[in-house]
Amino acid sequence: IFAINQHRLGEATELPSIPRVIQASEAVLFTLNPWNSPKTLTRVWCLWEFLQAVKSEKKVLPTMPQREESNFVQTMRQDPSMIEGILTTIDVLHANATVIKDKEVIFEEIDGSLGVDEMNSLVKQNLKLCLQGVAIDRCFGGNDLPSVDVF
């Protein structure tokens, strides 16, 4: 999300802006790099944004670098159960933020709304659907999901 300055979270307008920005969007891209251990799953900001997209009923479009996509397709053809392994690593309690205050404020917001367990459940459920969609699309045709190149 490029509309939010994550380093000014302490200002009262920053965190509440995220849901409004996502609601105004058609979809949210969620980067999976590396695909089997995405860094985005270790960042509290990324999980929070993912959750906001789910709550706003927005499409979450997984994207990955082309080399990761090739590895993903190869693995899915050999062992589709790998998706479950990735999902077991998701736990917002272990997610980090560069600025400790950001993590504290986001956790307060999570605790005051649906709670950590429900958030983990929603993220896992929706990420599983995303990964299954990519697997089906990539393994059996179609090429209409976005992919990115690593800078």
PDB file of C-alpha atoms in Angstrom:
ATOM      1  CA  ILE A   1       0.000   0.000   0.000  1.00  0.00           C
ATOM      2  CA  PHE A   2       1.652   3.165  -1.174  1.00  0.00           C
ATOM      3  CA  ALA A   3      -0.875   5.578   0.352  1.00  0.00           C
ATOM      4  CA  ILE A   4       0.189   5.089   3.963  1.00  0.00           C
ATOM      5  CA  ASN A   5       3.391   6.248   5.587  1.00  0.00           C
ATOM      6  CA  GLN A   6       4.069   3.312   7.876  1.00  0.00           C
ATOM      7  CA  HIS A   7       6.744   5.255   9.711  1.00  0.00           C
ATOM      8  CA  ARG A   8       4.209   7.790  10.976  1.00  0.00           C
ATOM      9  CA  LEU A   9       1.913   5.236  12.569  1.00  0.00           C
ATOM     10  CA  GLY A  10       2.006   7.105  15.855  1.00  0.00           C
ATOM     11  CA  GLU A  11      -0.059   9.833  14.237  1.00  0.00           C
ATOM     12  CA  ALA A  12      -3.726   9.202  14.890  1.00  0.00           C
ATOM     13  CA  THR A  13      -4.724   9.226  11.212  1.00  0.00           C
ATOM     14  CA  GLU A  14      -2.368   6.580   9.831  1.00  0.00           C
ATOM     15  CA  LEU A  15      -3.719   3.218  11.055  1.00  0.00           C
ATOM     16  CA  PRO A  16      -7.402   4.083  10.480  1.00  0.00           C
ATOM     17  CA  SER A  17      -6.500   5.093   6.904  1.00  0.00           C
ATOM     18  CA  ILE A  18      -5.540   1.563   5.859  1.00  0.00           C
ATOM     19  CA  PRO A  19      -9.073   0.127   5.695  1.00  0.00           C
ATOM     20  CA  ARG A  20     -10.293   3.192   3.741  1.00  0.00           C
ATOM     21  CA  VAL A  21      -7.467   2.873   1.217  1.00  0.00           C
ATOM     22  CA  ILE A  22      -8.150  -0.831   0.745  1.00  0.00           C
ATOM     23  CA  GLN A  23     -11.901  -0.290   0.459  1.00  0.00           C
ATOM     24  CA  ALA A  24     -11.229   2.170  -2.363  1.00  0.00           C
ATOM     25  CA  SER A  25      -9.094  -0.408  -4.187  1.00  0.00           C
ATOM     26  CA  GLU A  26     -10.215  -3.166  -6.514  1.00  0.00           C
ATOM     27  CA  ALA A  27      -7.716  -5.673  -5.143  1.00  0.00           C
ATOM     28  CA  VAL A  28      -4.621  -6.079  -3.003  1.00  0.00           C
ATOM     29  CA  LEU A  29      -1.423  -7.689  -4.235  1.00  0.00           C
ATOM     30  CA  PHE A  30       0.256 -10.018  -1.754  1.00  0.00           C
ATOM     31  CA  THR A  31       3.868 -10.830  -2.561  1.00  0.00           C
ATOM     32  CA  LEU A  32       5.031 -14.385  -1.971  1.00  0.00           C
ATOM     33  CA  ASN A  33       8.817 -14.340  -1.997  1.00  0.00           C
ATOM     34  CA  PRO A  34      10.149 -16.865  -1.543  1.00  0.00           C
ATOM     35  CA  TRP A  35       6.907 -18.654  -2.354  1.00  0.00           C
ATOM     36  CA  ASN A  36       7.395 -21.386   0.275  1.00  0.00           C
ATOM     37  CA  SER A  37       8.351 -19.008   3.095  1.00  0.00           C
ATOM     38  CA  PRO A  38       7.056 -15.560   2.184  1.00  0.00           C
ATOM     39  CA  LYS A  39       8.610 -12.660   4.063  1.00  0.00           C
ATOM     40  CA  THR A  40       5.227 -10.930   3.982  1.00  0.00           C
ATOM     41  CA  LEU A  41       3.957 -13.541   6.456  1.00  0.00           C
ATOM     42  CA  THR A  42       6.550 -12.403   8.991  1.00  0.00           C
ATOM     43  CA  ARG A  43       5.631  -8.708   8.847  1.00  0.00           C
ATOM     44  CA  VAL A  44       2.788  -7.471  11.046  1.00  0.00           C
ATOM     45  CA  TRP A  45       1.998  -4.672   8.586  1.00  0.00           C
ATOM     46  CA  CYS A  46       1.553  -7.129   5.714  1.00  0.00           C
ATOM     47  CA  LEU A  47      -0.702  -9.419   7.722  1.00  0.00           C
ATOM     48  CA  TRP A  48      -2.736  -6.437   8.901  1.00  0.00           C
ATOM     49  CA  GLU A  49      -3.198  -5.220   5.313  1.00  0.00           C
ATOM     50  CA  PHE A  50      -4.124  -8.740   4.188  1.00  0.00           C
ATOM     51  CA  LEU A  51      -6.741  -8.892   6.928  1.00  0.00           C
ATOM     52  CA  GLN A  52      -8.175  -5.509   5.929  1.00  0.00           C
ATOM     53  CA  ALA A  53      -8.554  -6.743   2.354  1.00  0.00           C
ATOM     54  CA  VAL A  54     -10.384  -9.866   3.539  1.00  0.00           C
ATOM     55  CA  LYS A  55     -12.665  -7.856   5.827  1.00  0.00           C
ATOM     56  CA  SER A  56     -13.409  -5.453   2.958  1.00  0.00           C
ATOM     57  CA  GLU A  57     -14.199  -8.415   0.683  1.00  0.00           C
ATOM     58  CA  LYS A  58     -11.510  -7.345  -1.770  1.00  0.00           C
ATOM     59  CA  LYS A  59      -9.626  -9.700  -4.014  1.00  0.00           C
ATOM     60  CA  VAL A  60      -6.229 -10.681  -2.683  1.00  0.00           C
ATOM     61  CA  LEU A  61      -4.015 -11.465  -5.649  1.00  0.00           C
ATOM     62  CA  PRO A  62      -0.887 -13.408  -4.839  1.00  0.00           C
ATOM     63  CA  THR A  63       2.146 -12.446  -6.842  1.00  0.00           C
ATOM     64  CA  MET A  64       5.647 -13.854  -6.943  1.00  0.00           C
ATOM     65  CA  PRO A  65       8.842 -13.388  -8.925  1.00  0.00           C
ATOM     66  CA  GLN A  66       8.992 -15.519 -12.059  1.00  0.00           C
ATOM     67  CA  ARG A  67      11.707 -17.799 -10.663  1.00  0.00           C
ATOM     68  CA  GLU A  68       9.556 -18.434  -7.579  1.00  0.00           C
ATOM     69  CA  GLU A  69       6.526 -19.078  -9.755  1.00  0.00           C
ATOM     70  CA  SER A  70       8.458 -21.759 -11.664  1.00  0.00           C
ATOM     71  CA  ASN A  71       9.504 -23.406  -8.394  1.00  0.00           C
ATOM     72  CA  PHE A  72       5.939 -23.144  -7.100  1.00  0.00           C
ATOM     73  CA  VAL A  73       4.422 -24.813 -10.174  1.00  0.00           C
ATOM     74  CA  GLN A  74       6.998 -27.604 -10.107  1.00  0.00           C
ATOM     75  CA  THR A  75       6.362 -28.262  -6.404  1.00  0.00           C
ATOM     76  CA  MET A  76       2.566 -28.118  -6.752  1.00  0.00           C
ATOM     77  CA  ARG A  77       2.673 -30.694  -9.531  1.00  0.00           C
ATOM     78  CA  GLN A  78       4.732 -32.996  -7.298  1.00  0.00           C
ATOM     79  CA  ASP A  79       3.238 -32.303  -3.861  1.00  0.00           C
ATOM     80  CA  PRO A  80       0.174 -30.037  -3.545  1.00  0.00           C
ATOM     81  CA  SER A  81       0.165 -30.608   0.233  1.00  0.00           C
ATOM     82  CA  MET A  82       3.024 -28.066   0.502  1.00  0.00           C
ATOM     83  CA  ILE A  83       0.345 -25.375   0.768  1.00  0.00           C
ATOM     84  CA  GLU A  84      -0.616 -26.709   4.205  1.00  0.00           C
ATOM     85  CA  GLY A  85       3.011 -26.476   5.361  1.00  0.00           C
ATOM     86  CA  ILE A  86       3.165 -22.793   4.520  1.00  0.00           C
ATOM     87  CA  LEU A  87      -0.064 -22.092   6.340  1.00  0.00           C
ATOM     88  CA  THR A  88       1.218 -23.620   9.584  1.00  0.00           C
ATOM     89  CA  THR A  89       3.889 -20.907   9.755  1.00  0.00           C
ATOM     90  CA  ILE A  90       1.352 -18.097   9.960  1.00  0.00           C
ATOM     91  CA  ASP A  91       1.055 -16.618  13.426  1.00  0.00           C
ATOM     92  CA  VAL A  92       0.564 -12.918  13.877  1.00  0.00           C
ATOM     93  CA  LEU A  93       2.107 -13.172  17.343  1.00  0.00           C
ATOM     94  CA  HIS A  94       5.455 -13.923  15.689  1.00  0.00           C
ATOM     95  CA  ALA A  95       5.175 -11.162  13.107  1.00  0.00           C
ATOM     96  CA  ASN A  96       7.522  -8.217  13.466  1.00  0.00           C
ATOM     97  CA  ALA A  97       7.718  -4.575  12.539  1.00  0.00           C
ATOM     98  CA  THR A  98      10.766  -2.395  12.037  1.00  0.00           C
ATOM     99  CA  VAL A  99       9.361   0.116  14.506  1.00  0.00           C
ATOM    100  CA  ILE A 100       8.303  -1.516  17.795  1.00  0.00           C
ATOM    101  CA  LYS A 101       5.612   1.114  18.383  1.00  0.00           C
ATOM    102  CA  ASP A 102       3.988   0.092  15.062  1.00  0.00           C
ATOM    103  CA  LYS A 103       3.691  -3.479  16.277  1.00  0.00           C
ATOM    104  CA  GLU A 104       2.226  -2.363  19.602  1.00  0.00           C
ATOM    105  CA  VAL A 105      -0.391  -0.146  17.955  1.00  0.00           C
ATOM    106  CA  ILE A 106      -1.367  -2.818  15.417  1.00  0.00           C
ATOM    107  CA  PHE A 107      -1.636  -5.465  18.142  1.00  0.00           C
ATOM    108  CA  GLU A 108      -3.853  -3.160  20.202  1.00  0.00           C
ATOM    109  CA  GLU A 109      -6.084  -2.762  17.170  1.00  0.00           C
ATOM    110  CA  ILE A 110      -6.163  -6.528  16.552  1.00  0.00           C
ATOM    111  CA  ASP A 111      -6.918  -7.292  20.205  1.00  0.00           C
ATOM    112  CA  GLY A 112      -9.661  -4.646  20.234  1.00  0.00           C
ATOM    113  CA  SER A 113     -11.375  -6.039  17.155  1.00  0.00           C
ATOM    114  CA  LEU A 114     -11.381  -9.730  16.288  1.00  0.00           C
ATOM    115  CA  GLY A 115      -8.401 -11.040  18.252  1.00  0.00           C
ATOM    116  CA  VAL A 116      -5.226 -12.866  17.247  1.00  0.00           C
ATOM    117  CA  ASP A 117      -6.737 -16.350  16.837  1.00  0.00           C
ATOM    118  CA  GLU A 118      -9.491 -15.151  14.531  1.00  0.00           C
ATOM    119  CA  MET A 119      -7.028 -13.037  12.563  1.00  0.00           C
ATOM    120  CA  ASN A 120      -4.697 -16.020  12.105  1.00  0.00           C
ATOM    121  CA  SER A 121      -7.636 -18.146  11.004  1.00  0.00           C
ATOM    122  CA  LEU A 122      -8.840 -15.610   8.440  1.00  0.00           C
ATOM    123  CA  VAL A 123      -5.376 -15.042   7.002  1.00  0.00           C
ATOM    124  CA  LYS A 124      -4.721 -18.795   6.729  1.00  0.00           C
ATOM    125  CA  GLN A 125      -8.101 -19.534   5.181  1.00  0.00           C
ATOM    126  CA  ASN A 126      -7.828 -16.805   2.577  1.00  0.00           C
ATOM    127  CA  LEU A 127      -4.168 -17.388   1.779  1.00  0.00           C
ATOM    128  CA  LYS A 128      -4.958 -21.068   1.227  1.00  0.00           C
ATOM    129  CA  LEU A 129      -7.624 -20.096  -1.300  1.00  0.00           C
ATOM    130  CA  CYS A 130      -5.158 -17.750  -3.024  1.00  0.00           C
ATOM    131  CA  LEU A 131      -2.432 -20.392  -3.260  1.00  0.00           C
ATOM    132  CA  GLN A 132      -4.858 -23.030  -4.481  1.00  0.00           C
ATOM    133  CA  GLY A 133      -6.071 -20.611  -7.132  1.00  0.00           C
ATOM    134  CA  VAL A 134      -2.533 -19.950  -8.313  1.00  0.00           C
ATOM    135  CA  ALA A 135      -1.779 -23.676  -8.345  1.00  0.00           C
ATOM    136  CA  ILE A 136      -4.828 -24.477 -10.440  1.00  0.00           C
ATOM    137  CA  ASP A 137      -4.234 -21.567 -12.779  1.00  0.00           C
ATOM    138  CA  ARG A 138      -0.525 -22.233 -13.297  1.00  0.00           C
ATOM    139  CA  CYS A 139      -0.650 -26.010 -13.434  1.00  0.00           C
ATOM    140  CA  PHE A 140      -3.676 -26.324 -15.700  1.00  0.00           C
ATOM    141  CA  GLY A 141      -3.558 -23.318 -18.003  1.00  0.00           C
ATOM    142  CA  GLY A 142      -4.163 -19.604 -17.622  1.00  0.00           C
ATOM    143  CA  ASN A 143      -1.567 -16.931 -17.157  1.00  0.00           C
ATOM    144  CA  ASP A 144      -3.610 -14.007 -15.947  1.00  0.00           C
ATOM    145  CA  LEU A 145      -2.270 -13.592 -12.396  1.00  0.00           C
ATOM    146  CA  PRO A 146       0.361 -10.919 -11.868  1.00  0.00           C
ATOM    147  CA  SER A 147       4.001 -11.768 -11.376  1.00  0.00           C
ATOM    148  CA  VAL A 148       6.806  -9.418 -10.481  1.00  0.00           C
ATOM    149  CA  ASP A 149      10.507  -9.211 -11.079  1.00  0.00           C
ATOM    150  CA  VAL A 150      12.813  -8.772  -8.115  1.00  0.00           C
ATOM    151  CA  PHE A 151      14.653  -5.480  -8.121  1.00  0.00           C
TER     152      PHE A 151
END
